[in-house]
Amino acid sequence: MGFGREFARRGNLSFGFEADLTAGDMSSDREFGGTTPCLTGEEGCTADVNWMSAARLVVGAPQGATMPYLTAGVVFADIEGSADLGACGATECGFDERRLGWTVGAGIRHELSDRWAVKGEVLY
């Protein structure tokens, strides 16, 4: 779920803001068992993202109803994970915390009307 708003145009550049919230259980299908430091077979080390929210600035070059763009901003996420004896010493350990990070990306948006658009983007 997200929303965005253009706040300025300068020449043939558009400047905007986007915010979104992604919720669900985004689990790593990979358990890093058998590799250092996660040594024990199937239990190994795991990571999950429970939810994340991003706020990004968007700079694009509108070409009619279509606009390629670049974006960058901050991300706040609730993450949890676990690690086995190889990573933690004498006992298994885990974490469940909220972390602040960053994101950058590129995409293309096509306006369907003055209120609706479709887009595809790649974020790092």
PDB file of C-alpha atoms in Angstrom:
ATOM      1  CA  MET A   1       0.000   0.000   0.000  1.00  0.00           C
ATOM      2  CA  GLY A   2       1.422   3.384  -0.877  1.00  0.00           C
ATOM      3  CA  PHE A   3       0.835   6.882  -2.103  1.00  0.00           C
ATOM      4  CA  GLY A   4       2.787   9.539  -3.939  1.00  0.00           C
ATOM      5  CA  ARG A   5       2.585  13.165  -4.906  1.00  0.00           C
ATOM      6  CA  GLU A   6       4.405  15.385  -7.365  1.00  0.00           C
ATOM      7  CA  PHE A   7       5.397  18.612  -5.629  1.00  0.00           C
ATOM      8  CA  ALA A   8       7.353  20.535  -8.297  1.00  0.00           C
ATOM      9  CA  ARG A   9       8.277  20.707 -11.987  1.00  0.00           C
ATOM     10  CA  ARG A  10      11.421  22.422 -13.194  1.00  0.00           C
ATOM     11  CA  GLY A  11      11.930  22.421 -16.939  1.00  0.00           C
ATOM     12  CA  ASN A  12      11.413  18.841 -18.062  1.00  0.00           C
ATOM     13  CA  LEU A  13      12.027  17.318 -14.592  1.00  0.00           C
ATOM     14  CA  SER A  14       9.381  16.250 -12.096  1.00  0.00           C
ATOM     15  CA  PHE A  15      10.076  16.094  -8.344  1.00  0.00           C
ATOM     16  CA  GLY A  16       7.876  14.038  -6.080  1.00  0.00           C
ATOM     17  CA  PHE A  17       7.530  12.096  -2.847  1.00  0.00           C
ATOM     18  CA  GLU A  18       6.370   8.502  -2.291  1.00  0.00           C
ATOM     19  CA  ALA A  19       5.632   6.538   0.874  1.00  0.00           C
ATOM     20  CA  ASP A  20       4.614   2.927   1.209  1.00  0.00           C
ATOM     21  CA  LEU A  21       4.018   0.147   3.712  1.00  0.00           C
ATOM     22  CA  THR A  22       4.669  -3.512   2.937  1.00  0.00           C
ATOM     23  CA  ALA A  23       3.380  -6.060   5.439  1.00  0.00           C
ATOM     24  CA  GLY A  24       3.446  -9.826   5.601  1.00  0.00           C
ATOM     25  CA  ASP A  25       5.911 -12.513   6.435  1.00  0.00           C
ATOM     26  CA  MET A  26       8.787 -12.003   4.013  1.00  0.00           C
ATOM     27  CA  SER A  27      10.917 -14.965   4.985  1.00  0.00           C
ATOM     28  CA  SER A  28      14.234 -16.007   3.646  1.00  0.00           C
ATOM     29  CA  ASP A  29      13.757 -19.398   2.019  1.00  0.00           C
ATOM     30  CA  ARG A  30      17.410 -19.976   2.621  1.00  0.00           C
ATOM     31  CA  GLU A  31      18.819 -21.289   5.833  1.00  0.00           C
ATOM     32  CA  PHE A  32      22.552 -20.894   5.894  1.00  0.00           C
ATOM     33  CA  GLY A  33      23.306 -24.171   7.669  1.00  0.00           C
ATOM     34  CA  GLY A  34      26.671 -25.766   7.117  1.00  0.00           C
ATOM     35  CA  THR A  35      28.503 -22.513   6.383  1.00  0.00           C
ATOM     36  CA  THR A  36      30.574 -20.400   8.737  1.00  0.00           C
ATOM     37  CA  PRO A  37      29.399 -19.086  11.152  1.00  0.00           C
ATOM     38  CA  CYS A  38      26.051 -20.953  10.858  1.00  0.00           C
ATOM     39  CA  LEU A  39      27.321 -24.469  11.264  1.00  0.00           C
ATOM     40  CA  THR A  40      24.528 -26.858  12.180  1.00  0.00           C
ATOM     41  CA  GLY A  41      22.702 -28.449   9.255  1.00  0.00           C
ATOM     42  CA  GLU A  42      19.091 -27.377   8.767  1.00  0.00           C
ATOM     43  CA  GLU A  43      18.794 -24.968  11.692  1.00  0.00           C
ATOM     44  CA  GLY A  44      21.609 -22.609  10.643  1.00  0.00           C
ATOM     45  CA  CYS A  45      20.825 -18.889  10.449  1.00  0.00           C
ATOM     46  CA  THR A  46      17.504 -17.408   9.314  1.00  0.00           C
ATOM     47  CA  ALA A  47      16.090 -13.929   8.643  1.00  0.00           C
ATOM     48  CA  ASP A  48      12.540 -12.589   8.247  1.00  0.00           C
ATOM     49  CA  VAL A  49      11.076  -9.153   7.518  1.00  0.00           C
ATOM     50  CA  ASN A  50       7.667  -8.725   9.190  1.00  0.00           C
ATOM     51  CA  TRP A  51       6.922  -5.287   7.711  1.00  0.00           C
ATOM     52  CA  MET A  52       8.735  -2.335   6.188  1.00  0.00           C
ATOM     53  CA  SER A  53       7.882   1.245   5.374  1.00  0.00           C
ATOM     54  CA  ALA A  54       9.712   3.565   2.984  1.00  0.00           C
ATOM     55  CA  ALA A  55       9.719   7.298   2.271  1.00  0.00           C
ATOM     56  CA  ARG A  56      11.417   8.264  -0.992  1.00  0.00           C
ATOM     57  CA  LEU A  57      12.095  11.285  -3.148  1.00  0.00           C
ATOM     58  CA  VAL A  58      11.429  10.737  -6.856  1.00  0.00           C
ATOM     59  CA  VAL A  59      13.028  12.612  -9.773  1.00  0.00           C
ATOM     60  CA  GLY A  60      11.659  11.852 -13.220  1.00  0.00           C
ATOM     61  CA  ALA A  61      11.540  13.071 -16.785  1.00  0.00           C
ATOM     62  CA  PRO A  62       7.880  13.030 -17.953  1.00  0.00           C
ATOM     63  CA  GLN A  63       7.310  12.124 -21.598  1.00  0.00           C
ATOM     64  CA  GLY A  64       3.589  12.518 -22.091  1.00  0.00           C
ATOM     65  CA  ALA A  65       1.764  10.136 -19.741  1.00  0.00           C
ATOM     66  CA  THR A  66       4.904   8.022 -19.172  1.00  0.00           C
ATOM     67  CA  MET A  67       7.765   8.933 -16.858  1.00  0.00           C
ATOM     68  CA  PRO A  68      11.055   7.120 -16.248  1.00  0.00           C
ATOM     69  CA  TYR A  69      12.401   8.034 -12.807  1.00  0.00           C
ATOM     70  CA  LEU A  70      15.085   7.581 -10.163  1.00  0.00           C
ATOM     71  CA  THR A  71      14.263   7.319  -6.466  1.00  0.00           C
ATOM     72  CA  ALA A  72      16.106   7.306  -3.116  1.00  0.00           C
ATOM     73  CA  GLY A  73      15.061   7.436   0.510  1.00  0.00           C
ATOM     74  CA  VAL A  74      14.862   5.831   3.923  1.00  0.00           C
ATOM     75  CA  VAL A  75      13.354   2.504   5.015  1.00  0.00           C
ATOM     76  CA  PHE A  76      12.186   1.463   8.482  1.00  0.00           C
ATOM     77  CA  ALA A  77      11.645  -2.282   8.986  1.00  0.00           C
ATOM     78  CA  ASP A  78      10.790  -4.874  11.637  1.00  0.00           C
ATOM     79  CA  ILE A  79      13.194  -7.787  11.205  1.00  0.00           C
ATOM     80  CA  GLU A  80      13.838 -10.963  13.142  1.00  0.00           C
ATOM     81  CA  GLY A  81      16.152 -13.894  12.834  1.00  0.00           C
ATOM     82  CA  SER A  82      18.021 -16.646  14.560  1.00  0.00           C
ATOM     83  CA  ALA A  83      21.466 -18.173  14.542  1.00  0.00           C
ATOM     84  CA  ASP A  84      22.824 -21.496  15.724  1.00  0.00           C
ATOM     85  CA  LEU A  85      25.666 -22.453  18.035  1.00  0.00           C
ATOM     86  CA  GLY A  86      28.328 -21.765  15.393  1.00  0.00           C
ATOM     87  CA  ALA A  87      27.432 -18.073  15.235  1.00  0.00           C
ATOM     88  CA  CYS A  88      26.545 -17.515  18.885  1.00  0.00           C
ATOM     89  CA  GLY A  89      28.860 -19.679  20.958  1.00  0.00           C
ATOM     90  CA  ALA A  90      27.358 -21.810  23.720  1.00  0.00           C
ATOM     91  CA  THR A  91      23.653 -21.201  22.980  1.00  0.00           C
ATOM     92  CA  GLU A  92      21.440 -20.374  20.055  1.00  0.00           C
ATOM     93  CA  CYS A  93      20.632 -16.695  19.700  1.00  0.00           C
ATOM     94  CA  GLY A  94      18.135 -14.516  17.893  1.00  0.00           C
ATOM     95  CA  PHE A  95      16.999 -10.977  17.345  1.00  0.00           C
ATOM     96  CA  ASP A  96      13.737  -9.123  16.815  1.00  0.00           C
ATOM     97  CA  GLU A  97      14.251  -5.427  16.210  1.00  0.00           C
ATOM     98  CA  ARG A  98      13.313  -2.419  14.150  1.00  0.00           C
ATOM     99  CA  ARG A  99      16.020  -1.028  11.907  1.00  0.00           C
ATOM    100  CA  LEU A 100      16.519   2.109   9.838  1.00  0.00           C
ATOM    101  CA  GLY A 101      18.126   1.804   6.414  1.00  0.00           C
ATOM    102  CA  TRP A 102      18.181   3.330   2.934  1.00  0.00           C
ATOM    103  CA  THR A 103      16.991   2.467  -0.559  1.00  0.00           C
ATOM    104  CA  VAL A 104      17.725   3.562  -4.140  1.00  0.00           C
ATOM    105  CA  GLY A 105      16.059   2.523  -7.354  1.00  0.00           C
ATOM    106  CA  ALA A 106      14.710   3.254 -10.816  1.00  0.00           C
ATOM    107  CA  GLY A 107      11.355   2.757 -12.454  1.00  0.00           C
ATOM    108  CA  ILE A 108       8.808   3.812 -15.006  1.00  0.00           C
ATOM    109  CA  ARG A 109       5.289   5.122 -14.339  1.00  0.00           C
ATOM    110  CA  HIS A 110       2.373   5.520 -16.723  1.00  0.00           C
ATOM    111  CA  GLU A 111      -0.561   7.762 -15.774  1.00  0.00           C
ATOM    112  CA  LEU A 112      -3.989   6.262 -16.437  1.00  0.00           C
ATOM    113  CA  SER A 113      -5.832   9.385 -15.254  1.00  0.00           C
ATOM    114  CA  ASP A 114      -5.183  12.455 -13.086  1.00  0.00           C
ATOM    115  CA  ARG A 115      -5.542  10.209  -9.966  1.00  0.00           C
ATOM    116  CA  TRP A 116      -4.324   6.753 -11.033  1.00  0.00           C
ATOM    117  CA  ALA A 117      -1.064   5.394 -12.423  1.00  0.00           C
ATOM    118  CA  VAL A 118       0.665   2.047 -12.873  1.00  0.00           C
ATOM    119  CA  LYS A 119       4.378   1.607 -12.355  1.00  0.00           C
ATOM    120  CA  GLY A 120       7.181  -0.876 -12.257  1.00  0.00           C
ATOM    121  CA  GLU A 121      10.355  -0.294 -10.303  1.00  0.00           C
ATOM    122  CA  VAL A 122      13.467  -1.962  -9.022  1.00  0.00           C
ATOM    123  CA  LEU A 123      14.647  -1.011  -5.511  1.00  0.00           C
ATOM    124  CA  TYR A 124      17.873  -1.879  -3.756  1.00  0.00           C
TER     125      TYR A 124
END
